[in-house]
Coordinates of C-alpha atoms in Angstrom, one line a residue:
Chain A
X20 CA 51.5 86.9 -9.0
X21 CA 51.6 84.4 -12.0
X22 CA 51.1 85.8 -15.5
X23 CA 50.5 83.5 -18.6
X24 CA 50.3 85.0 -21.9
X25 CA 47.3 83.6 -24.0
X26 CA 46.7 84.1 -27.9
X27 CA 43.3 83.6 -29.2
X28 CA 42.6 81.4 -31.6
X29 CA 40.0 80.2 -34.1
X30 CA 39.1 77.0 -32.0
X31 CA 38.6 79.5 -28.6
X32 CA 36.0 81.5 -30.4
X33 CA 32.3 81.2 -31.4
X34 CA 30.0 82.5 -33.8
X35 CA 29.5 85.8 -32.0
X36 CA 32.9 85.8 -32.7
X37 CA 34.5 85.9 -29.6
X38 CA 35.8 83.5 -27.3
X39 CA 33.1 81.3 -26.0
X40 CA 32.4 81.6 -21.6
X41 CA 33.6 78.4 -21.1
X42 CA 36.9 78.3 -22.5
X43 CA 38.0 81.6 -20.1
X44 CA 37.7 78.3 -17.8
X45 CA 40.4 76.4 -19.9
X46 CA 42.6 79.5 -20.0
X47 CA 42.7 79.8 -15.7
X48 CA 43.2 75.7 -15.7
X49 CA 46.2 75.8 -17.9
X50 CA 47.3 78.9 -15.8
X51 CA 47.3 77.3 -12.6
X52 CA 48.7 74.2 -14.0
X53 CA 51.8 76.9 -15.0
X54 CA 52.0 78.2 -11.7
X55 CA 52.0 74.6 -9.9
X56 CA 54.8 74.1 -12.5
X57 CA 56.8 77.3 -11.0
X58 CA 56.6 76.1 -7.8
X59 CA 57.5 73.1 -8.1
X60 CA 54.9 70.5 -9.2
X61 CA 54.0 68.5 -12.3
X62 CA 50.2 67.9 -12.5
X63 CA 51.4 64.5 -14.0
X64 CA 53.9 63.3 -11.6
X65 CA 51.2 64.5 -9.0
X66 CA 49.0 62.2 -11.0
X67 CA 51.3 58.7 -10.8
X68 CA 51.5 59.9 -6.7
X69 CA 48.1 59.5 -7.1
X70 CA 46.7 63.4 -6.1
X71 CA 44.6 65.0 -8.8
X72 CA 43.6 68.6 -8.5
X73 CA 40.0 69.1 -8.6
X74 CA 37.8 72.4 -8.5
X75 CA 35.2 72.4 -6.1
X76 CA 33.8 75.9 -6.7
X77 CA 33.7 78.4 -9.2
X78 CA 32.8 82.2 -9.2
X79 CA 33.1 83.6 -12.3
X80 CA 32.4 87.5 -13.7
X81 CA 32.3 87.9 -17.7
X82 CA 33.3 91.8 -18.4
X83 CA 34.4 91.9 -21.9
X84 CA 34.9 89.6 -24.8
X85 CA 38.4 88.6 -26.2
X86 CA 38.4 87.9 -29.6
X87 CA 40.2 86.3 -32.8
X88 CA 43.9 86.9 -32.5
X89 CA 43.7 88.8 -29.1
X90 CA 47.4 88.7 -27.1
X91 CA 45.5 87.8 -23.5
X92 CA 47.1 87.8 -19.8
X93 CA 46.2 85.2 -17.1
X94 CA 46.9 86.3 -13.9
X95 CA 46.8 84.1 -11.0
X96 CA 47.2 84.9 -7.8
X97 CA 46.8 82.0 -4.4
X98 CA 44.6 83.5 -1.8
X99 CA 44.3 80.3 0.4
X100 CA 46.2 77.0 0.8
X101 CA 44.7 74.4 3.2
X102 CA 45.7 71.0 3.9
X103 CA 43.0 69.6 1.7
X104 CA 41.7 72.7 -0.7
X105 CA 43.6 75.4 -2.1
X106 CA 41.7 79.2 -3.5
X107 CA 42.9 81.4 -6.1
X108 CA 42.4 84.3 -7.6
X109 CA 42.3 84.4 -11.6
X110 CA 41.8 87.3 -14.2
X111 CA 42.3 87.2 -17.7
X112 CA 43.2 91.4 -19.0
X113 CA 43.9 92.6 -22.5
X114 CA 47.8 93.4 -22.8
X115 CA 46.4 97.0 -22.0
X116 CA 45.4 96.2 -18.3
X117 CA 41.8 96.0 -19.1
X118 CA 39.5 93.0 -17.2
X119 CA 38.1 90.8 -19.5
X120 CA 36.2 88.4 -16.7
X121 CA 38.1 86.9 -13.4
X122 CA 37.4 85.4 -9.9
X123 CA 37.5 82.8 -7.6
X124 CA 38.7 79.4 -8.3
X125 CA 38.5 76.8 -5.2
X126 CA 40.4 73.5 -5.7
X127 CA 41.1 70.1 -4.1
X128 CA 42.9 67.6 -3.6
X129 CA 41.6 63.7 -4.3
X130 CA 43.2 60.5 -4.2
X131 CA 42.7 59.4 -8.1
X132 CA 42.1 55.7 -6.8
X133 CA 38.7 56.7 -4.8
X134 CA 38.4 60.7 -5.5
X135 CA 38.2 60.9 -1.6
X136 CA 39.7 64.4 -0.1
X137 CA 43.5 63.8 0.7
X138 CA 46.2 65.8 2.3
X139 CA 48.9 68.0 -0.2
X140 CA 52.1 66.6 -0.4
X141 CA 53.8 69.3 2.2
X142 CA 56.3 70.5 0.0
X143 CA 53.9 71.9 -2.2
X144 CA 51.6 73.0 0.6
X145 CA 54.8 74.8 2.0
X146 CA 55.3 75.9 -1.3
X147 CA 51.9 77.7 -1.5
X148 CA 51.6 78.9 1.8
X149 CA 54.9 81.2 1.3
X150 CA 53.4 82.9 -1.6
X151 CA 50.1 83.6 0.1
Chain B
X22 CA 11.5 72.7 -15.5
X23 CA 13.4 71.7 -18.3
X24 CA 15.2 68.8 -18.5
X25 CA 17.9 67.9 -21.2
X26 CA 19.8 64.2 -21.6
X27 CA 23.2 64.4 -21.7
X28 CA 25.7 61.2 -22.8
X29 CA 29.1 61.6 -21.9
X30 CA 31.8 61.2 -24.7
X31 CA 35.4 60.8 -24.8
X32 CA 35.8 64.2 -26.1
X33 CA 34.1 65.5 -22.8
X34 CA 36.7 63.5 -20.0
X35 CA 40.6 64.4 -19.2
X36 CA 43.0 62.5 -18.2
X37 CA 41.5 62.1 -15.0
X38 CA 39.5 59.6 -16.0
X39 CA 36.0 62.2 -15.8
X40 CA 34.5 65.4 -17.2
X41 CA 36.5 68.5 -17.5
X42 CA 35.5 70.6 -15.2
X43 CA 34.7 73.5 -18.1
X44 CA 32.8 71.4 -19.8
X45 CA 29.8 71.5 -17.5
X46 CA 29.1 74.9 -19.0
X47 CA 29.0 73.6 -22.3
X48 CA 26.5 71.3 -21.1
X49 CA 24.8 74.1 -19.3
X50 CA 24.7 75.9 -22.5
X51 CA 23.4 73.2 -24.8
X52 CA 20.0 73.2 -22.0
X53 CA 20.0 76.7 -21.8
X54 CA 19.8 76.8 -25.8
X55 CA 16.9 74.1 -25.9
X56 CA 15.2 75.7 -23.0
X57 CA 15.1 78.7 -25.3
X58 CA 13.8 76.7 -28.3
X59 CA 11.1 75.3 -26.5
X60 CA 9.6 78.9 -25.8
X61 CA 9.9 79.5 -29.2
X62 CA 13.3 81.2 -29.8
X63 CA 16.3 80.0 -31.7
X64 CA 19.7 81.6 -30.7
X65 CA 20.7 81.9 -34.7
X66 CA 17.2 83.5 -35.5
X67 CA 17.8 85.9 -32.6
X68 CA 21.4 86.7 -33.9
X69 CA 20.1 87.4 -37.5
X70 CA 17.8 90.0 -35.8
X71 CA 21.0 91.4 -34.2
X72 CA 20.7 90.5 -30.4
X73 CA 22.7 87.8 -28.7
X74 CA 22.7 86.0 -25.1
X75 CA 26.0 86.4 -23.4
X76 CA 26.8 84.7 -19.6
X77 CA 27.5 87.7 -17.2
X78 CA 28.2 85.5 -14.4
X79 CA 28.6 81.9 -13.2
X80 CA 29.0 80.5 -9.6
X81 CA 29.3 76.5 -9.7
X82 CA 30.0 73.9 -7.2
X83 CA 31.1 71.4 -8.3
X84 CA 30.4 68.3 -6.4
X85 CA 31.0 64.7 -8.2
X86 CA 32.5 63.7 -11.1
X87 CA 30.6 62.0 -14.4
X88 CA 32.4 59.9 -16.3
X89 CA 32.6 57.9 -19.7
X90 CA 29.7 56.5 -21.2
X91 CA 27.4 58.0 -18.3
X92 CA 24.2 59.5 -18.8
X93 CA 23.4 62.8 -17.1
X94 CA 21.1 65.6 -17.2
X95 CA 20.8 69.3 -16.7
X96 CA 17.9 70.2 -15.5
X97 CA 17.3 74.5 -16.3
X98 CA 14.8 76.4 -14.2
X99 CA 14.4 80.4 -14.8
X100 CA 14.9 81.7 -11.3
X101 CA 14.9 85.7 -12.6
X102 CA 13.4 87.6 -15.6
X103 CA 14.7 91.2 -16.5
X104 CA 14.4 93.6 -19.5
X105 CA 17.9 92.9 -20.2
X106 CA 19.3 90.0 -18.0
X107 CA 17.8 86.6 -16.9
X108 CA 19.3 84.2 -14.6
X109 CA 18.7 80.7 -14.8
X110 CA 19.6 77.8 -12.0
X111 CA 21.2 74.9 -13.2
X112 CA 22.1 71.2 -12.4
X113 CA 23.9 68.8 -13.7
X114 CA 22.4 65.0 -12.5
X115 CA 22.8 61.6 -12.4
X116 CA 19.9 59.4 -14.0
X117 CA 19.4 58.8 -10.2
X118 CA 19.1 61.8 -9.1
X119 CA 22.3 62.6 -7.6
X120 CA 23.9 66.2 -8.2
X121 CA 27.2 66.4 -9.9
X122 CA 27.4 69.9 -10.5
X123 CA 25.5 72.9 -10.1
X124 CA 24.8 76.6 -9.7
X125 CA 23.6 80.1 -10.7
X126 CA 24.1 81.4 -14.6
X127 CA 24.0 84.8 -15.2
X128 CA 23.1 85.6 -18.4
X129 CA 22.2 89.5 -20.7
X130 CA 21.1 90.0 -23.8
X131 CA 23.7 92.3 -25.9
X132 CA 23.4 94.1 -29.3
X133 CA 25.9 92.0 -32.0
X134 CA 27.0 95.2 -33.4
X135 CA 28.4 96.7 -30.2
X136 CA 27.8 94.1 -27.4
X137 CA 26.1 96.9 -25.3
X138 CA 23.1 96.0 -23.8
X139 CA 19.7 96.1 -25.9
X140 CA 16.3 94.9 -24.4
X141 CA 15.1 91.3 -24.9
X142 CA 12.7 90.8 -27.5
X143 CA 8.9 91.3 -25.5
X144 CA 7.8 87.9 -26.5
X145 CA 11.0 86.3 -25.0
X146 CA 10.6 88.5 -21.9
X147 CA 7.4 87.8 -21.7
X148 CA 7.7 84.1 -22.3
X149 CA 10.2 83.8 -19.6
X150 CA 8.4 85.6 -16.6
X151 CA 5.7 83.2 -17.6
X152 CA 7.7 80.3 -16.1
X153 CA 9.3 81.7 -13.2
Chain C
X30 CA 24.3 51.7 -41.6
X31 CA 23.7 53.8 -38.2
X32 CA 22.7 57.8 -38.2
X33 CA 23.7 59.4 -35.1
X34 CA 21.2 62.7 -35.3
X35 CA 23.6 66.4 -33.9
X36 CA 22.0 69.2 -33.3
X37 CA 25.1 71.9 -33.6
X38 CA 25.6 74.4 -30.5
X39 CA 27.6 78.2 -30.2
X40 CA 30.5 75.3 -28.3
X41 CA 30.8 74.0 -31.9
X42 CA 31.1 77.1 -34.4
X43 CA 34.0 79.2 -34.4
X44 CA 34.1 83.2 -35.9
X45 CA 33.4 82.2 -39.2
X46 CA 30.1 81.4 -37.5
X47 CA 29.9 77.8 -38.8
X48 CA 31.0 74.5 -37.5
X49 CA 35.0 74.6 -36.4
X50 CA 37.0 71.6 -38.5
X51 CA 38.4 69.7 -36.1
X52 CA 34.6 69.4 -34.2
X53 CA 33.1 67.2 -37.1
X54 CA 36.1 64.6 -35.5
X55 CA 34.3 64.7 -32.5
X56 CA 31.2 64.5 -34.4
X57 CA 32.1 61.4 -35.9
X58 CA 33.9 59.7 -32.7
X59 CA 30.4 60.2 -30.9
X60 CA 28.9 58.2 -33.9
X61 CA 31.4 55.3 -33.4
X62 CA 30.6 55.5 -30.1
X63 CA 27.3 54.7 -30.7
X64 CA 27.7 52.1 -33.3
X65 CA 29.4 50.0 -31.1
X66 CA 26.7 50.3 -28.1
X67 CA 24.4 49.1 -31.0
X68 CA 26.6 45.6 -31.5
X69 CA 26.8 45.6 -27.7
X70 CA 30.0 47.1 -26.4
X71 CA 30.4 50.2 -24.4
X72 CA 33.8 51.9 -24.9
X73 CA 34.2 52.7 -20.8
X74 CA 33.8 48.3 -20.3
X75 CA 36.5 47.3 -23.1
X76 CA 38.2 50.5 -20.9
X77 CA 38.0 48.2 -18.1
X78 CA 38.7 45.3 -19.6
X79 CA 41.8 46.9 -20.7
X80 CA 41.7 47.7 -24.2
X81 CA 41.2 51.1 -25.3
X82 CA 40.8 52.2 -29.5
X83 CA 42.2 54.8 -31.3
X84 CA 42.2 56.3 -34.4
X85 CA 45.3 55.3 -36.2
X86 CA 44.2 57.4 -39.4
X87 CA 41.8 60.0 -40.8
X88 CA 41.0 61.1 -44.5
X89 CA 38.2 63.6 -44.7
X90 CA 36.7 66.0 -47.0
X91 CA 35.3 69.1 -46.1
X92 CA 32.5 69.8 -48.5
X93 CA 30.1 72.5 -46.6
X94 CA 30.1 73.7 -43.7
X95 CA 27.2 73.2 -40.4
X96 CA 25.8 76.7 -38.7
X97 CA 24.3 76.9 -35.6
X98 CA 21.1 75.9 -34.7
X99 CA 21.2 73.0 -37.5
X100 CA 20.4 69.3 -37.2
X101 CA 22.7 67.0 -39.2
X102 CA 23.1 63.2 -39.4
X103 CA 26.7 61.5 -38.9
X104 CA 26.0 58.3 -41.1
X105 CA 28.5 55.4 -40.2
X106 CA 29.2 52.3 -42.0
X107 CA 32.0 50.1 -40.9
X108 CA 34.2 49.0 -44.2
X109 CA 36.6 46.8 -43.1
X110 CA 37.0 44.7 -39.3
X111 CA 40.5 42.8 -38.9
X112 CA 41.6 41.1 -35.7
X113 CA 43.4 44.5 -34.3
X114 CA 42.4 47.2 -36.7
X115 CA 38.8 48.5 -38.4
X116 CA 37.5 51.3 -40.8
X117 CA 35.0 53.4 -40.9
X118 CA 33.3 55.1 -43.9
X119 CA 31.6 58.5 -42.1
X120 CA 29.7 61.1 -43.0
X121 CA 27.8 64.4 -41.9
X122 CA 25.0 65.4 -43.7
X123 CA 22.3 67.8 -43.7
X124 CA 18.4 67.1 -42.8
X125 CA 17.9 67.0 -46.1
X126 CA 20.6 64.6 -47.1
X127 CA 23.6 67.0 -48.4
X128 CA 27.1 66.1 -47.7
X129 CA 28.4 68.4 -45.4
X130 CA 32.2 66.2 -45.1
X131 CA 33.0 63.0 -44.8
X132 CA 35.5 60.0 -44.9
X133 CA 37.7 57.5 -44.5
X134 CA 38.6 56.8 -40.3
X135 CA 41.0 53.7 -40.0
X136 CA 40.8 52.5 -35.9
X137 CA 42.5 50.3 -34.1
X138 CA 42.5 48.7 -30.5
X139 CA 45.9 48.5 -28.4
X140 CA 46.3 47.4 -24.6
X141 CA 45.2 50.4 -22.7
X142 CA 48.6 49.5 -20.5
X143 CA 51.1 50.0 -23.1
X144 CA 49.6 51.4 -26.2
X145 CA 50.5 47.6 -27.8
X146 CA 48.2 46.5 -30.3
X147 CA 45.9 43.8 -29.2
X148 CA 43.0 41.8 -30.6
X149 CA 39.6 42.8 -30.8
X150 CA 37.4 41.1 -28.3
X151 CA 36.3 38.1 -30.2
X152 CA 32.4 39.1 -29.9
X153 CA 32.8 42.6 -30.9
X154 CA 34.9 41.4 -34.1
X155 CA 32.1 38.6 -35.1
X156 CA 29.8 42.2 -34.5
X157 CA 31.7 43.9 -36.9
X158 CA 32.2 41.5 -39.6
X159 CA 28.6 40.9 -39.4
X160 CA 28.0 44.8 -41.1
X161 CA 30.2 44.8 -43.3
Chain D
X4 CA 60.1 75.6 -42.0
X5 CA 57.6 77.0 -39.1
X6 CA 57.8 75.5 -35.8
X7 CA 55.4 75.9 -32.9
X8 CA 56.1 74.8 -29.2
X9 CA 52.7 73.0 -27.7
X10 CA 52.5 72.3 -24.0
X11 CA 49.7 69.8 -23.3
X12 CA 47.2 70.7 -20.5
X13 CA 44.2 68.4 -19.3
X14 CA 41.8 70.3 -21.9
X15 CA 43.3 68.8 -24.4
X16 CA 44.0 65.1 -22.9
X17 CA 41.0 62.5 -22.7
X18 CA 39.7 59.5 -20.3
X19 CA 42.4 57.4 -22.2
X20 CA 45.4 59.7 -20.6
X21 CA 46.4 60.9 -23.7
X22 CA 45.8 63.8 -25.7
X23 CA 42.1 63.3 -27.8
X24 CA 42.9 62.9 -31.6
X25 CA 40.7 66.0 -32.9
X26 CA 42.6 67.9 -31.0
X27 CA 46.1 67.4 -32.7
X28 CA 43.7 69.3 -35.8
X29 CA 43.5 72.0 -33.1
X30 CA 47.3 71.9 -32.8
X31 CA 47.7 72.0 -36.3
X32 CA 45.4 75.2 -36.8
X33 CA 46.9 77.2 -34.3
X34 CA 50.6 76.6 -36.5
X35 CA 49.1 77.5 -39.5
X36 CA 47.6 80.6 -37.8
X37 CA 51.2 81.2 -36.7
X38 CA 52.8 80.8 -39.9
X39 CA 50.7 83.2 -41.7
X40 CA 51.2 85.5 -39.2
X41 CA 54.9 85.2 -40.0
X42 CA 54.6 86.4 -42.9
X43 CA 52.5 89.1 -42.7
X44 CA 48.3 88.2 -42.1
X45 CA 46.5 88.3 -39.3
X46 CA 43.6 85.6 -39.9
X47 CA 41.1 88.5 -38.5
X48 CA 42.0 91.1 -41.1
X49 CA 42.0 88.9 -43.3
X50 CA 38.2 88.1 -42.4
X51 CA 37.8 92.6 -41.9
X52 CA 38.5 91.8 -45.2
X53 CA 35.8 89.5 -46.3
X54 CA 38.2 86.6 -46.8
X55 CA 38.6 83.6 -44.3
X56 CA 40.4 80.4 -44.7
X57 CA 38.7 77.4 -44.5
X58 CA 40.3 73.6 -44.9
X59 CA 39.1 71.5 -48.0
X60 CA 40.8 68.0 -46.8
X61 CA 42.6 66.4 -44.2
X62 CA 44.8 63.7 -44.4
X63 CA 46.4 62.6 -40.7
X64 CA 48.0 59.5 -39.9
X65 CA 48.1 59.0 -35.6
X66 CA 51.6 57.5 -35.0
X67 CA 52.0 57.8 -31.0
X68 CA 50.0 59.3 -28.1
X69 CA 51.3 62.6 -26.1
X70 CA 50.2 63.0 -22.9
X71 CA 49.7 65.4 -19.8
X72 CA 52.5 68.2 -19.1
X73 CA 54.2 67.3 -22.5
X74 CA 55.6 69.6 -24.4
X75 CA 55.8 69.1 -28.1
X76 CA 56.7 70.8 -31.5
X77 CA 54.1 71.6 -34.7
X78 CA 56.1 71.5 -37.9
X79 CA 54.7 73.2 -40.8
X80 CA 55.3 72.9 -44.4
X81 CA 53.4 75.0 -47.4
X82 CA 53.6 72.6 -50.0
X83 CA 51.4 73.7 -52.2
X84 CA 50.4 77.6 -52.9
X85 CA 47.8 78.6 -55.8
X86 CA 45.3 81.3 -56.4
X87 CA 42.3 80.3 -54.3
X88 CA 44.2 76.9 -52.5
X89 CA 47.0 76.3 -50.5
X90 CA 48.3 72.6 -48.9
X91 CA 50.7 72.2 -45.9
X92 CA 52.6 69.3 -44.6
X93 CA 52.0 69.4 -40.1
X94 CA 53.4 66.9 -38.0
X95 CA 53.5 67.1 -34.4
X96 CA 56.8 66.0 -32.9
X97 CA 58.2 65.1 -29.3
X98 CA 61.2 67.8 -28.5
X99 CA 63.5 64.7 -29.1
X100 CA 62.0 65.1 -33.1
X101 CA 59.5 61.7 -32.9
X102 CA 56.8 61.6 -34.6
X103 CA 53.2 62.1 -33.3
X104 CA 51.2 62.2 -36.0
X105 CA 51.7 64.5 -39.2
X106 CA 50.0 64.4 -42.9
X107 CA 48.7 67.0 -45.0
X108 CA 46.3 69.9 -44.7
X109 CA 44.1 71.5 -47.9
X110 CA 43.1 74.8 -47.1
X111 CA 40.8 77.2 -49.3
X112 CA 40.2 80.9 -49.4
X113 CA 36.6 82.1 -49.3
X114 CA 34.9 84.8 -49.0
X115 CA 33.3 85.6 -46.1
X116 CA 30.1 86.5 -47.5
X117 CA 28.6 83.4 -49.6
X118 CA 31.5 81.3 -48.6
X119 CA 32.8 80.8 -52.3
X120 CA 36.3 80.3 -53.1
X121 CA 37.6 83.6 -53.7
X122 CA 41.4 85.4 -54.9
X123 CA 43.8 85.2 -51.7
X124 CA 45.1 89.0 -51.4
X125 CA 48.1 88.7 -53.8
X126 CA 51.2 89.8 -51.6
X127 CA 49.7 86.7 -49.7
X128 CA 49.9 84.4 -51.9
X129 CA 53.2 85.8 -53.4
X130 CA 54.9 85.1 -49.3
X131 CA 53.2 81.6 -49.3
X132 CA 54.9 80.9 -53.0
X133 CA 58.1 82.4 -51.6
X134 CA 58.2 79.7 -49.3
X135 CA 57.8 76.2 -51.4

């Protein structure tokens, strides 16, 4: 499992004074862009291939609020690697252990030129499938 | 239904050329705010009086990407009224009709000073079973 | 002058419950954006038509700050339109015509394929020169 | 001086591949949120304490544009430290020490209350003159 540390900070929050639902969203995208990273893969030189990762679906709970200056965790975990589409499993905890929100996170793969469905480059597919 | 115009703006795309994916539930937030004002409740009145919406849930799909420039709208429809949740069904559309993005927003109604859960105002309640 | 009207959402504010700094940027590149529809150019086309502009400078004062739920104005008045460079005087004010920030954004247009500057589309610089 | 590591990930990039100008101000706030917490202050105590930091002024020239999977350096610089104001010099820097952008910040100490300037807690202010 991939963990990325996350610090809150002013420009994540809102004015309940916690961290606003949608940027939970930003936190999982820069974690699975760290975890592509580890295995391998550069969401830029991914990009001048011509893949982009897209997500098709998410599926998201809200437990508990993070707030101002709050040391978070990411975890990510893959729980599915297809040719075309690619699942994962993301949670953002408090240092402590304790869920803040998580869930499901479906992506693809698109050719930037058309955003039509295409194949993983296989390395990386390999590369997931072995940490399945 | 409600129905809220959306342009799209630089500060909404990536460097994929289109939306960020997050940003959709910003979108989905600005309708579900004006949806709110239009039964006559403002979130920051509602906060002064010590309650505040919080999203419990979201499941999106998200199915084409808008890009620069482009007009869109979410269109909000209630779809469940409770004491101290209310779920709303969102879209996110082309001028033309064509779906870009949509799903189910889970939403509660918290106490600012603890974030446990505290009853909706009756009016509100009220105001929203009237347009399920 | 043009008066882009901005109705401020909980994406906006941060946990000192008003309006976040670097937002009023955004604020104020939605109001460019705008302007130039109104002389006749969409950013997304001079996209495709390979030039792209930036901000090569920003100079503002933070006098007040916005709270949710609030309509401003973003007033913008274009002070100065060379061949590869313009300025922007820009401000955010209240309903009721209080300064909120405002000041001095210097732009300029470069070749979207190298970042190079490049001249202004001849129309869009007759446009501009026209208000000032 | 007080250096910060930034990596860039798509939230912060825009449709024209590169990383969207307000958000170097987002950059810049998270660094000065890291310096004071270097010497001593959580930004959420301080506001427990009825005191928040706000910024009077920015000054930002935009020299060159960073883009996806960079990782880049925030310098900061307290220039300036007095009872109720403070100024820093930011610039954001590749890891080979070019410039980005950079100019100064004006920050302010309010309180929390009524948002008028207010006293920065002394041992504060005596770490930020420490540092000129």
């Amino acid at each position: 499992m991939h963990i990325l540390p996350i610090k809150i900070y002013y420009e994540d929050t809102d004015a309940q004074g916690v961290v606003y639902y949608a940027n939970y969203l930003k936190f999982f995208e820069r974690a699975r862009t760290e975890f592509l990273r580890e295995i391998g893969y550069k969401q830029k030189e991914l990009m001048e291939k011509g893949a982009i990762f897209v997500v098709r679906e998410v599926s998201v709970e809200f437990k508990k609020p993070a707030s101002l200056d709050q040391q978070i965790e990411v975890h990510t975990q893959i729980i599915k690697a297809g040719k075309v589409s690619f699942d994962f499993n993301q949670e953002a905890l408090t240092k402590e252990g304790n869920l803040l929100c998580g869930g499901v996170i479906k992506c693809g793969c698109l050719a930037l030129k058309d955003f039509k469905p295409k194949a993983l480059p296989s390395k990386l597919y390999q590369g997931m499938k072995s940490l399945l």
